mmCIF file with all atom_site columns, C-alpha atoms in Angstrom:
data_model
loop_
_atom_site.group_PDB
_atom_site.id
_atom_site.type_symbol
_atom_site.label_atom_id
_atom_site.label_alt_id
_atom_site.label_comp_id
_atom_site.label_asym_id
_atom_site.label_entity_id
_atom_site.label_seq_id
_atom_site.pdbx_PDB_ins_code
_atom_site.Cartn_x
_atom_site.Cartn_y
_atom_site.Cartn_z
_atom_site.occupancy
_atom_site.B_iso_or_equiv
_atom_site.pdbx_formal_charge
_atom_site.auth_seq_id
_atom_site.auth_comp_id
_atom_site.auth_asym_id
_atom_site.auth_atom_id
_atom_site.pdbx_PDB_model_num
ATOM 1   C CA . MET A 1 1   ? -23.162 5.893   1.525   1.00 41.00 ? 778 MET A CA 1
ATOM 2   C CA . SER A 1 2   ? -21.943 9.459   1.026   1.00 42.00 ? 779 SER A CA 1
ATOM 3   C CA . GLU A 1 3   ? -19.339 10.316  -1.591  1.00 44.00 ? 780 GLU A CA 1
ATOM 4   C CA . LYS A 1 4   ? -16.984 11.495  1.153   1.00 47.00 ? 781 LYS A CA 1
ATOM 5   C CA . SER A 1 5   ? -17.074 8.166   3.011   1.00 57.00 ? 782 SER A CA 1
ATOM 6   C CA . TYR A 1 6   ? -17.020 5.966   -0.101  1.00 63.00 ? 783 TYR A CA 1
ATOM 7   C CA . PRO A 1 7   ? -13.213 5.361   -0.236  1.00 68.00 ? 784 PRO A CA 1
ATOM 8   C CA . HIS A 1 8   ? -13.127 4.468   3.474   1.00 73.00 ? 785 HIS A CA 1
ATOM 9   C CA . GLU A 1 9   ? -16.091 2.121   3.125   1.00 76.00 ? 786 GLU A CA 1
ATOM 10  C CA . THR A 1 10  ? -14.460 0.505   0.080   1.00 81.00 ? 787 THR A CA 1
ATOM 11  C CA . ILE A 1 11  ? -11.227 -0.052  2.047   1.00 83.00 ? 788 ILE A CA 1
ATOM 12  C CA . VAL A 1 12  ? -13.196 -1.685  4.877   1.00 82.00 ? 789 VAL A CA 1
ATOM 13  C CA . TRP A 1 13  ? -15.140 -3.815  2.391   1.00 84.00 ? 790 TRP A CA 1
ATOM 14  C CA . ALA A 1 14  ? -11.942 -4.895  0.591   1.00 87.00 ? 791 ALA A CA 1
ATOM 15  C CA . LYS A 1 15  ? -10.210 -5.784  3.877   1.00 88.00 ? 792 LYS A CA 1
ATOM 16  C CA . GLN A 1 16  ? -13.161 -7.959  4.872   1.00 86.00 ? 793 GLN A CA 1
ATOM 17  C CA . ARG A 1 17  ? -12.936 -9.809  1.552   1.00 88.00 ? 794 ARG A CA 1
ATOM 18  C CA . LEU A 1 18  ? -9.176  -10.338 1.960   1.00 91.00 ? 795 LEU A CA 1
ATOM 19  C CA . ASP A 1 19  ? -9.681  -11.711 5.476   1.00 90.00 ? 796 ASP A CA 1
ATOM 20  C CA . GLU A 1 20  ? -12.398 -14.027 4.188   1.00 88.00 ? 797 GLU A CA 1
ATOM 21  C CA . LEU A 1 21  ? -10.171 -15.217 1.359   1.00 90.00 ? 798 LEU A CA 1
ATOM 22  C CA . ASP A 1 22  ? -7.234  -15.802 3.732   1.00 92.00 ? 799 ASP A CA 1
ATOM 23  C CA . ALA A 1 23  ? -9.436  -17.969 5.953   1.00 90.00 ? 800 ALA A CA 1
ATOM 24  C CA . LEU A 1 24  ? -10.733 -19.839 2.904   1.00 89.00 ? 801 LEU A CA 1
ATOM 25  C CA . ILE A 1 25  ? -7.259  -20.542 1.476   1.00 91.00 ? 802 ILE A CA 1
ATOM 26  C CA . SER A 1 26  ? -5.959  -21.655 4.871   1.00 91.00 ? 803 SER A CA 1
ATOM 27  C CA . GLU A 1 27  ? -8.835  -24.074 5.380   1.00 89.00 ? 804 GLU A CA 1
ATOM 28  C CA . VAL A 1 28  ? -8.620  -25.489 1.841   1.00 88.00 ? 805 VAL A CA 1
ATOM 29  C CA . GLU A 1 29  ? -4.871  -26.082 2.235   1.00 90.00 ? 806 GLU A CA 1
ATOM 30  C CA . LYS A 1 30  ? -5.408  -27.758 5.607   1.00 90.00 ? 807 LYS A CA 1
ATOM 31  C CA . ARG A 1 31  ? -8.214  -29.980 4.340   1.00 88.00 ? 808 ARG A CA 1
ATOM 32  C CA . SER A 1 32  ? -6.432  -30.818 1.058   1.00 88.00 ? 809 SER A CA 1
ATOM 33  C CA . LYS A 1 33  ? -3.724  -32.749 2.895   1.00 88.00 ? 810 LYS A CA 1
ATOM 34  C CA . ASP A 1 34  ? -6.172  -35.624 3.352   1.00 87.00 ? 811 ASP A CA 1
ATOM 35  C CA . LEU A 1 35  ? -7.136  -35.768 -0.335  1.00 88.00 ? 812 LEU A CA 1
ATOM 36  C CA . SER A 1 36  ? -5.547  -37.822 -3.077  1.00 89.00 ? 813 SER A CA 1
ATOM 37  C CA . GLY A 1 37  ? -5.631  -38.500 -6.798  1.00 91.00 ? 814 GLY A CA 1
ATOM 38  C CA . SER A 1 38  ? -7.658  -36.315 -9.135  1.00 90.00 ? 815 SER A CA 1
ATOM 39  C CA . VAL A 1 39  ? -9.579  -34.719 -6.254  1.00 90.00 ? 816 VAL A CA 1
ATOM 40  C CA . ARG A 1 40  ? -6.286  -33.545 -4.735  1.00 89.00 ? 817 ARG A CA 1
ATOM 41  C CA . ALA A 1 41  ? -5.135  -32.253 -8.135  1.00 91.00 ? 818 ALA A CA 1
ATOM 42  C CA . GLU A 1 42  ? -8.363  -30.252 -8.532  1.00 90.00 ? 819 GLU A CA 1
ATOM 43  C CA . ALA A 1 43  ? -8.115  -28.944 -4.988  1.00 88.00 ? 820 ALA A CA 1
ATOM 44  C CA . ASP A 1 44  ? -4.511  -27.858 -5.635  1.00 90.00 ? 821 ASP A CA 1
ATOM 45  C CA . ALA A 1 45  ? -5.585  -26.132 -8.852  1.00 91.00 ? 822 ALA A CA 1
ATOM 46  C CA . ALA A 1 46  ? -8.379  -24.347 -6.985  1.00 89.00 ? 823 ALA A CA 1
ATOM 47  C CA . VAL A 1 47  ? -5.931  -23.231 -4.288  1.00 89.00 ? 824 VAL A CA 1
ATOM 48  C CA . ALA A 1 48  ? -3.593  -21.893 -6.969  1.00 93.00 ? 825 ALA A CA 1
ATOM 49  C CA . ARG A 1 49  ? -6.478  -19.903 -8.495  1.00 93.00 ? 826 ARG A CA 1
ATOM 50  C CA . LEU A 1 50  ? -7.519  -18.601 -5.086  1.00 91.00 ? 827 LEU A CA 1
ATOM 51  C CA . GLU A 1 51  ? -3.940  -17.564 -4.286  1.00 93.00 ? 828 GLU A CA 1
ATOM 52  C CA . ALA A 1 52  ? -3.602  -15.795 -7.651  1.00 93.00 ? 829 ALA A CA 1
ATOM 53  C CA . SER A 1 53  ? -6.867  -13.979 -6.955  1.00 92.00 ? 830 SER A CA 1
ATOM 54  C CA . ARG A 1 54  ? -5.610  -13.158 -3.462  1.00 91.00 ? 831 ARG A CA 1
ATOM 55  C CA . ALA A 1 55  ? -2.458  -11.557 -4.871  1.00 93.00 ? 832 ALA A CA 1
ATOM 56  C CA . SER A 1 56  ? -4.508  -9.512  -7.334  1.00 92.00 ? 833 SER A CA 1
ATOM 57  C CA . LEU A 1 57  ? -6.967  -8.424  -4.652  1.00 91.00 ? 834 LEU A CA 1
ATOM 58  C CA . GLN A 1 58  ? -4.089  -7.465  -2.328  1.00 93.00 ? 835 GLN A CA 1
ATOM 59  C CA . GLN A 1 59  ? -2.624  -5.298  -5.068  1.00 93.00 ? 836 GLN A CA 1
ATOM 60  C CA . SER A 1 60  ? -5.986  -3.539  -5.555  1.00 89.00 ? 837 SER A CA 1
ATOM 61  C CA . TYR A 1 61  ? -6.337  -3.118  -1.812  1.00 90.00 ? 838 TYR A CA 1
ATOM 62  C CA . ASP A 1 62  ? -2.826  -1.664  -1.445  1.00 90.00 ? 839 ASP A CA 1
ATOM 63  C CA . GLU A 1 63  ? -3.466  0.702   -4.329  1.00 86.00 ? 840 GLU A CA 1
ATOM 64  C CA . LEU A 1 64  ? -6.745  1.861   -2.828  1.00 83.00 ? 841 LEU A CA 1
ATOM 65  C CA . ARG A 1 65  ? -5.156  2.543   0.542   1.00 85.00 ? 842 ARG A CA 1
ATOM 66  C CA . ALA A 1 66  ? -2.234  4.402   -1.032  1.00 84.00 ? 843 ALA A CA 1
ATOM 67  C CA . GLU A 1 67  ? -4.510  6.575   -3.140  1.00 79.00 ? 844 GLU A CA 1
ATOM 68  C CA . ALA A 1 68  ? -7.351  7.065   -0.650  1.00 74.00 ? 845 ALA A CA 1
ATOM 69  C CA . LYS A 1 69  ? -6.432  10.695  0.020   1.00 64.00 ? 846 LYS A CA 1
ATOM 70  C CA . ALA A 1 70  ? -5.948  11.679  -3.603  1.00 62.00 ? 847 ALA A CA 1
ATOM 71  C CA . LEU A 1 71  ? -7.651  9.145   -5.854  1.00 61.00 ? 848 LEU A CA 1
ATOM 72  C CA . ASP A 1 72  ? -7.054  9.743   -9.551  1.00 50.00 ? 849 ASP A CA 1
ATOM 73  C CA . ARG A 1 73  ? -9.864  7.402   -10.368 1.00 57.00 ? 850 ARG A CA 1
ATOM 74  C CA . THR A 1 74  ? -13.034 6.990   -8.402  1.00 71.00 ? 851 THR A CA 1
ATOM 75  C CA . ALA A 1 75  ? -13.459 4.510   -5.610  1.00 69.00 ? 852 ALA A CA 1
ATOM 76  C CA . GLU A 1 76  ? -16.428 3.164   -7.533  1.00 75.00 ? 853 GLU A CA 1
ATOM 77  C CA . ASP A 1 77  ? -14.122 2.140   -10.402 1.00 79.00 ? 854 ASP A CA 1
ATOM 78  C CA . LEU A 1 78  ? -11.817 0.418   -7.943  1.00 80.00 ? 855 LEU A CA 1
ATOM 79  C CA . GLN A 1 79  ? -14.706 -1.420  -6.341  1.00 81.00 ? 856 GLN A CA 1
ATOM 80  C CA . ASP A 1 80  ? -15.962 -2.468  -9.788  1.00 85.00 ? 857 ASP A CA 1
ATOM 81  C CA . ALA A 1 81  ? -12.502 -3.922  -10.513 1.00 86.00 ? 858 ALA A CA 1
ATOM 82  C CA . PHE A 1 82  ? -12.507 -5.615  -7.127  1.00 87.00 ? 859 PHE A CA 1
ATOM 83  C CA . ASP A 1 83  ? -16.009 -6.984  -7.797  1.00 89.00 ? 860 ASP A CA 1
ATOM 84  C CA . ALA A 1 84  ? -14.884 -8.360  -11.149 1.00 89.00 ? 861 ALA A CA 1
ATOM 85  C CA . GLN A 1 85  ? -11.945 -10.151 -9.509  1.00 90.00 ? 862 GLN A CA 1
ATOM 86  C CA . TRP A 1 86  ? -14.235 -11.414 -6.754  1.00 88.00 ? 863 TRP A CA 1
ATOM 87  C CA . VAL A 1 87  ? -16.255 -13.214 -9.440  1.00 90.00 ? 864 VAL A CA 1
ATOM 88  C CA . GLU A 1 88  ? -13.082 -15.253 -10.126 1.00 90.00 ? 865 GLU A CA 1
ATOM 89  C CA . VAL A 1 89  ? -12.825 -16.057 -6.397  1.00 90.00 ? 866 VAL A CA 1
ATOM 90  C CA . GLU A 1 90  ? -16.421 -17.305 -6.372  1.00 89.00 ? 867 GLU A CA 1
ATOM 91  C CA . THR A 1 91  ? -15.866 -19.316 -9.576  1.00 90.00 ? 868 THR A CA 1
ATOM 92  C CA . ALA A 1 92  ? -12.748 -20.970 -8.140  1.00 91.00 ? 869 ALA A CA 1
ATOM 93  C CA . PHE A 1 93  ? -14.586 -21.690 -4.898  1.00 88.00 ? 870 PHE A CA 1
ATOM 94  C CA . GLN A 1 94  ? -17.511 -23.300 -6.727  1.00 89.00 ? 871 GLN A CA 1
ATOM 95  C CA . SER A 1 95  ? -15.062 -25.395 -8.780  1.00 90.00 ? 872 SER A CA 1
ATOM 96  C CA . LEU A 1 96  ? -13.470 -26.576 -5.568  1.00 89.00 ? 873 LEU A CA 1
ATOM 97  C CA . LEU A 1 97  ? -16.826 -27.516 -4.050  1.00 87.00 ? 874 LEU A CA 1
ATOM 98  C CA . GLY A 1 98  ? -17.682 -29.389 -7.237  1.00 89.00 ? 875 GLY A CA 1
ATOM 99  C CA . ALA A 1 99  ? -14.416 -31.312 -7.010  1.00 88.00 ? 876 ALA A CA 1
ATOM 100 C CA . LEU A 1 100 ? -15.189 -32.173 -3.383  1.00 88.00 ? 877 LEU A CA 1
ATOM 101 C CA . ALA A 1 101 ? -18.588 -33.680 -4.199  1.00 85.00 ? 878 ALA A CA 1
ATOM 102 C CA . GLY A 1 102 ? -17.513 -37.015 -2.673  1.00 86.00 ? 879 GLY A CA 1
ATOM 103 C CA . GLN A 1 103 ? -15.689 -35.417 0.255   1.00 87.00 ? 880 GLN A CA 1
ATOM 104 C CA . ALA A 1 104 ? -18.562 -34.028 2.329   1.00 86.00 ? 881 ALA A CA 1
ATOM 105 C CA . GLU A 1 105 ? -16.553 -33.566 5.535   1.00 89.00 ? 882 GLU A CA 1
ATOM 106 C CA . THR A 1 106 ? -13.835 -31.600 3.769   1.00 89.00 ? 883 THR A CA 1
ATOM 107 C CA . ALA A 1 107 ? -16.382 -29.450 1.913   1.00 86.00 ? 884 ALA A CA 1
ATOM 108 C CA . ARG A 1 108 ? -18.301 -28.785 5.132   1.00 88.00 ? 885 ARG A CA 1
ATOM 109 C CA . GLY A 1 109 ? -15.116 -27.708 6.908   1.00 90.00 ? 886 GLY A CA 1
ATOM 110 C CA . ILE A 1 110 ? -14.171 -25.299 4.132   1.00 90.00 ? 887 ILE A CA 1
ATOM 111 C CA . VAL A 1 111 ? -17.666 -23.785 3.932   1.00 88.00 ? 888 VAL A CA 1
ATOM 112 C CA . ALA A 1 112 ? -17.817 -23.497 7.730   1.00 90.00 ? 889 ALA A CA 1
ATOM 113 C CA . ALA A 1 113 ? -14.470 -21.656 7.765   1.00 90.00 ? 890 ALA A CA 1
ATOM 114 C CA . ARG A 1 114 ? -15.737 -19.222 5.146   1.00 88.00 ? 891 ARG A CA 1
ATOM 115 C CA . VAL A 1 115 ? -18.991 -18.624 7.018   1.00 88.00 ? 892 VAL A CA 1
ATOM 116 C CA . GLU A 1 116 ? -17.014 -18.004 10.215  1.00 91.00 ? 893 GLU A CA 1
ATOM 117 C CA . ALA A 1 117 ? -14.786 -15.471 8.416   1.00 89.00 ? 894 ALA A CA 1
ATOM 118 C CA . GLN A 1 118 ? -17.900 -13.689 7.103   1.00 87.00 ? 895 GLN A CA 1
ATOM 119 C CA . ARG A 1 119 ? -19.452 -13.693 10.575  1.00 88.00 ? 896 ARG A CA 1
ATOM 120 C CA . GLN A 1 120 ? -16.265 -12.254 12.059  1.00 90.00 ? 897 GLN A CA 1
ATOM 121 C CA . ALA A 1 121 ? -16.210 -9.506  9.412   1.00 85.00 ? 898 ALA A CA 1
ATOM 122 C CA . TRP A 1 122 ? -19.836 -8.628  10.195  1.00 86.00 ? 899 TRP A CA 1
ATOM 123 C CA . ASP A 1 123 ? -19.108 -8.616  13.933  1.00 87.00 ? 900 ASP A CA 1
ATOM 124 C CA . ASN A 1 124 ? -16.170 -6.265  13.350  1.00 87.00 ? 901 ASN A CA 1
ATOM 125 C CA . SER A 1 125 ? -18.323 -3.956  11.214  1.00 83.00 ? 902 SER A CA 1
ATOM 126 C CA . LEU A 1 126 ? -21.043 -3.940  13.866  1.00 84.00 ? 903 LEU A CA 1
ATOM 127 C CA . LYS A 1 127 ? -18.505 -3.151  16.594  1.00 89.00 ? 904 LYS A CA 1
ATOM 128 C CA . ARG A 1 128 ? -17.119 -0.223  14.551  1.00 85.00 ? 905 ARG A CA 1
ATOM 129 C CA . LEU A 1 129 ? -20.653 1.077   13.992  1.00 82.00 ? 906 LEU A CA 1
ATOM 130 C CA . ARG A 1 130 ? -21.456 0.775   17.711  1.00 85.00 ? 907 ARG A CA 1
ATOM 131 C CA . ASP A 1 131 ? -18.226 2.591   18.617  1.00 86.00 ? 908 ASP A CA 1
ATOM 132 C CA . GLN A 1 132 ? -19.030 5.385   16.145  1.00 81.00 ? 909 GLN A CA 1
ATOM 133 C CA . ALA A 1 133 ? -22.574 5.642   17.504  1.00 80.00 ? 910 ALA A CA 1
ATOM 134 C CA . ALA A 1 134 ? -21.328 5.844   21.104  1.00 82.00 ? 911 ALA A CA 1
ATOM 135 C CA . GLU A 1 135 ? -18.801 8.518   20.175  1.00 82.00 ? 912 GLU A CA 1
ATOM 136 C CA . THR A 1 136 ? -21.435 10.513  18.287  1.00 77.00 ? 913 THR A CA 1
ATOM 137 C CA . VAL A 1 137 ? -23.898 10.258  21.176  1.00 76.00 ? 914 VAL A CA 1
ATOM 138 C CA . ASP A 1 138 ? -21.227 11.407  23.658  1.00 80.00 ? 915 ASP A CA 1
ATOM 139 C CA . THR A 1 139 ? -20.292 14.350  21.426  1.00 78.00 ? 916 THR A CA 1
ATOM 140 C CA . ALA A 1 140 ? -23.941 15.260  20.869  1.00 72.00 ? 917 ALA A CA 1
ATOM 141 C CA . ARG A 1 141 ? -24.654 15.022  24.607  1.00 76.00 ? 918 ARG A CA 1
ATOM 142 C CA . GLY A 1 142 ? -21.756 17.398  25.347  1.00 77.00 ? 919 GLY A CA 1
ATOM 143 C CA . GLU A 1 143 ? -22.916 19.868  22.695  1.00 72.00 ? 920 GLU A CA 1
ATOM 144 C CA . LEU A 1 144 ? -26.491 19.715  23.950  1.00 70.00 ? 921 LEU A CA 1
ATOM 145 C CA . ASP A 1 145 ? -25.391 20.277  27.559  1.00 75.00 ? 922 ASP A CA 1
ATOM 146 C CA . ALA A 1 146 ? -23.310 23.264  26.474  1.00 74.00 ? 923 ALA A CA 1
ATOM 147 C CA . ALA A 1 147 ? -26.241 24.679  24.466  1.00 68.00 ? 924 ALA A CA 1
ATOM 148 C CA . ILE A 1 148 ? -28.635 24.235  27.404  1.00 70.00 ? 925 ILE A CA 1
ATOM 149 C CA . ASN A 1 149 ? -26.141 25.950  29.733  1.00 74.00 ? 926 ASN A CA 1
ATOM 150 C CA . ARG A 1 150 ? -25.760 28.872  27.331  1.00 72.00 ? 927 ARG A CA 1
ATOM 151 C CA . LEU A 1 151 ? -29.522 29.151  26.966  1.00 67.00 ? 928 LEU A CA 1
ATOM 152 C CA . SER A 1 152 ? -29.983 29.021  30.762  1.00 71.00 ? 929 SER A CA 1
ATOM 153 C CA . GLU A 1 153 ? -27.397 31.758  31.241  1.00 75.00 ? 930 GLU A CA 1
ATOM 154 C CA . GLU A 1 154 ? -29.104 33.940  28.654  1.00 67.00 ? 931 GLU A CA 1
ATOM 155 C CA . ALA A 1 155 ? -32.493 33.296  30.269  1.00 67.00 ? 932 ALA A CA 1
ATOM 156 C CA . GLU A 1 156 ? -31.089 34.336  33.676  1.00 72.00 ? 933 GLU A CA 1
ATOM 157 C CA . ARG A 1 157 ? -29.618 37.501  32.180  1.00 68.00 ? 934 ARG A CA 1
ATOM 158 C CA . PHE A 1 158 ? -32.887 38.194  30.442  1.00 64.00 ? 935 PHE A CA 1
ATOM 159 C CA . GLN A 1 159 ? -34.813 37.685  33.701  1.00 65.00 ? 936 GLN A CA 1
ATOM 160 C CA . ALA A 1 160 ? -32.456 40.052  35.528  1.00 66.00 ? 937 ALA A CA 1
ATOM 161 C CA . ARG A 1 161 ? -32.955 42.729  32.904  1.00 61.00 ? 938 ARG A CA 1
ATOM 162 C CA . ILE A 1 162 ? -36.740 42.501  32.858  1.00 60.00 ? 939 ILE A CA 1
ATOM 163 C CA . GLY A 1 163 ? -36.998 44.801  35.876  1.00 58.00 ? 940 GLY A CA 1
ATOM 164 C CA . GLU A 1 164 ? -34.578 47.274  34.331  1.00 56.00 ? 941 GLU A CA 1
ATOM 165 C CA . VAL A 1 165 ? -36.381 47.280  31.022  1.00 52.00 ? 942 VAL A CA 1
ATOM 166 C CA . LYS A 1 166 ? -39.707 48.264  32.584  1.00 53.00 ? 943 LYS A CA 1
ATOM 167 C CA . ASP A 1 167 ? -38.179 51.607  33.511  1.00 53.00 ? 944 ASP A CA 1
ATOM 168 C CA . ALA A 1 168 ? -35.900 51.907  30.481  1.00 53.00 ? 945 ALA A CA 1
ATOM 169 C CA . GLY A 1 169 ? -36.662 53.048  26.988  1.00 56.00 ? 946 GLY A CA 1
ATOM 170 C CA . ASP A 1 170 ? -37.095 51.204  23.735  1.00 57.00 ? 947 ASP A CA 1
ATOM 171 C CA . THR A 1 171 ? -33.328 50.997  23.169  1.00 60.00 ? 948 THR A CA 1
ATOM 172 C CA . SER A 1 172 ? -32.747 48.777  26.223  1.00 59.00 ? 949 SER A CA 1
ATOM 173 C CA . TRP A 1 173 ? -35.693 46.573  25.316  1.00 57.00 ? 950 TRP A CA 1
ATOM 174 C CA . GLU A 1 174 ? -34.259 46.095  21.827  1.00 65.00 ? 951 GLU A CA 1
ATOM 175 C CA . ALA A 1 175 ? -30.891 45.105  23.341  1.00 65.00 ? 952 ALA A CA 1
ATOM 176 C CA . VAL A 1 176 ? -32.570 42.459  25.536  1.00 60.00 ? 953 VAL A CA 1
ATOM 177 C CA . LYS A 1 177 ? -34.571 41.103  22.601  1.00 63.00 ? 954 LYS A CA 1
ATOM 178 C CA . SER A 1 178 ? -31.406 40.961  20.511  1.00 68.00 ? 955 SER A CA 1
ATOM 179 C CA . GLY A 1 179 ? -29.565 39.028  23.255  1.00 65.00 ? 956 GLY A CA 1
ATOM 180 C CA . LEU A 1 180 ? -32.393 36.517  23.530  1.00 63.00 ? 957 LEU A CA 1
ATOM 181 C CA . ALA A 1 181 ? -32.529 36.079  19.748  1.00 68.00 ? 958 ALA A CA 1
ATOM 182 C CA . GLU A 1 182 ? -28.766 35.450  19.701  1.00 69.00 ? 959 GLU A CA 1
ATOM 183 C CA . ALA A 1 183 ? -29.052 32.821  22.457  1.00 64.00 ? 960 ALA A CA 1
ATOM 184 C CA . LYS A 1 184 ? -31.843 31.115  20.559  1.00 64.00 ? 961 LYS A CA 1
ATOM 185 C CA . ALA A 1 185 ? -29.758 31.120  17.367  1.00 68.00 ? 962 ALA A CA 1
ATOM 186 C CA . VAL A 1 186 ? -26.844 29.474  19.235  1.00 67.00 ? 963 VAL A CA 1
ATOM 187 C CA . HIS A 1 187 ? -29.249 26.856  20.578  1.00 61.00 ? 964 HIS A CA 1
ATOM 188 C CA . ASN A 1 188 ? -30.662 26.170  17.105  1.00 65.00 ? 965 ASN A CA 1
ATOM 189 C CA . ARG A 1 189 ? -27.181 25.815  15.580  1.00 70.00 ? 966 ARG A CA 1
ATOM 190 C CA . THR A 1 190 ? -26.220 23.353  18.310  1.00 67.00 ? 967 THR A CA 1
ATOM 191 C CA . ILE A 1 191 ? -29.360 21.285  17.749  1.00 64.00 ? 968 ILE A CA 1
ATOM 192 C CA . ASP A 1 192 ? -28.603 21.268  14.004  1.00 67.00 ? 969 ASP A CA 1
ATOM 193 C CA . LYS A 1 193 ? -25.060 20.003  14.754  1.00 66.00 ? 970 LYS A CA 1
ATOM 194 C CA . ILE A 1 194 ? -26.481 17.221  16.893  1.00 64.00 ? 971 ILE A CA 1
ATOM 195 C CA . LYS A 1 195 ? -28.947 16.235  14.165  1.00 65.00 ? 972 LYS A CA 1
ATOM 196 C CA . GLY A 1 196 ? -26.096 16.253  11.639  1.00 64.00 ? 973 GLY A CA 1
ATOM 197 C CA . ALA A 1 197 ? -23.968 14.023  13.861  1.00 60.00 ? 974 ALA A CA 1
ATOM 198 C CA . PHE A 1 198 ? -26.787 11.496  14.136  1.00 59.00 ? 975 PHE A CA 1
ATOM 199 C CA . ALA A 1 199 ? -27.466 11.682  10.394  1.00 60.00 ? 976 ALA A CA 1
ATOM 200 C CA . LYS A 1 200 ? -23.886 10.519  9.736   1.00 56.00 ? 977 LYS A CA 1
ATOM 201 C CA . LEU A 1 201 ? -24.695 7.242   11.455  1.00 51.00 ? 978 LEU A CA 1
ATOM 202 C CA . LEU A 1 202 ? -27.503 6.407   9.056   1.00 48.00 ? 979 LEU A CA 1
#
């Protein structure tokens, strides 16, 4: 990931984690209604930890978005802080699963909800990547068509001048060669732009 795109990628990554955590909390709260006794108490404690983590992650996410254009600290530092807090999310989640050892249906439902949230996040990322690729291909196609048209026009002009140059002196021939070299340079710059656009996708 390039340094320029790092804050944007971190924002996308953080949003995916928040969406996953929202789905997880919602499912745990829904499934906890059927629990009782010490299992319910542990589930409630896990939900409280998850909600505290959620609030902390939301604060980091809001800060990242607010500072994305002029970050005083690097996006890498923010992601490290987010990663550290995510460890608490995973720890709370594992504690919850441990507490639900005798409640297989509830545990399955919670894990399934989390997996579905992850799948949705991946689908969204894939859709964004496909949209970016389509936009880049369309832009590249337009630039290539324009470059080919310019090159064709220069070739036609060059062809028209060939007859004139046979009877003209070295000065005219140099002008034709210069025009062809300029057309080729425009073509090469356009091809480089297209390659650069595709490189951004990788």
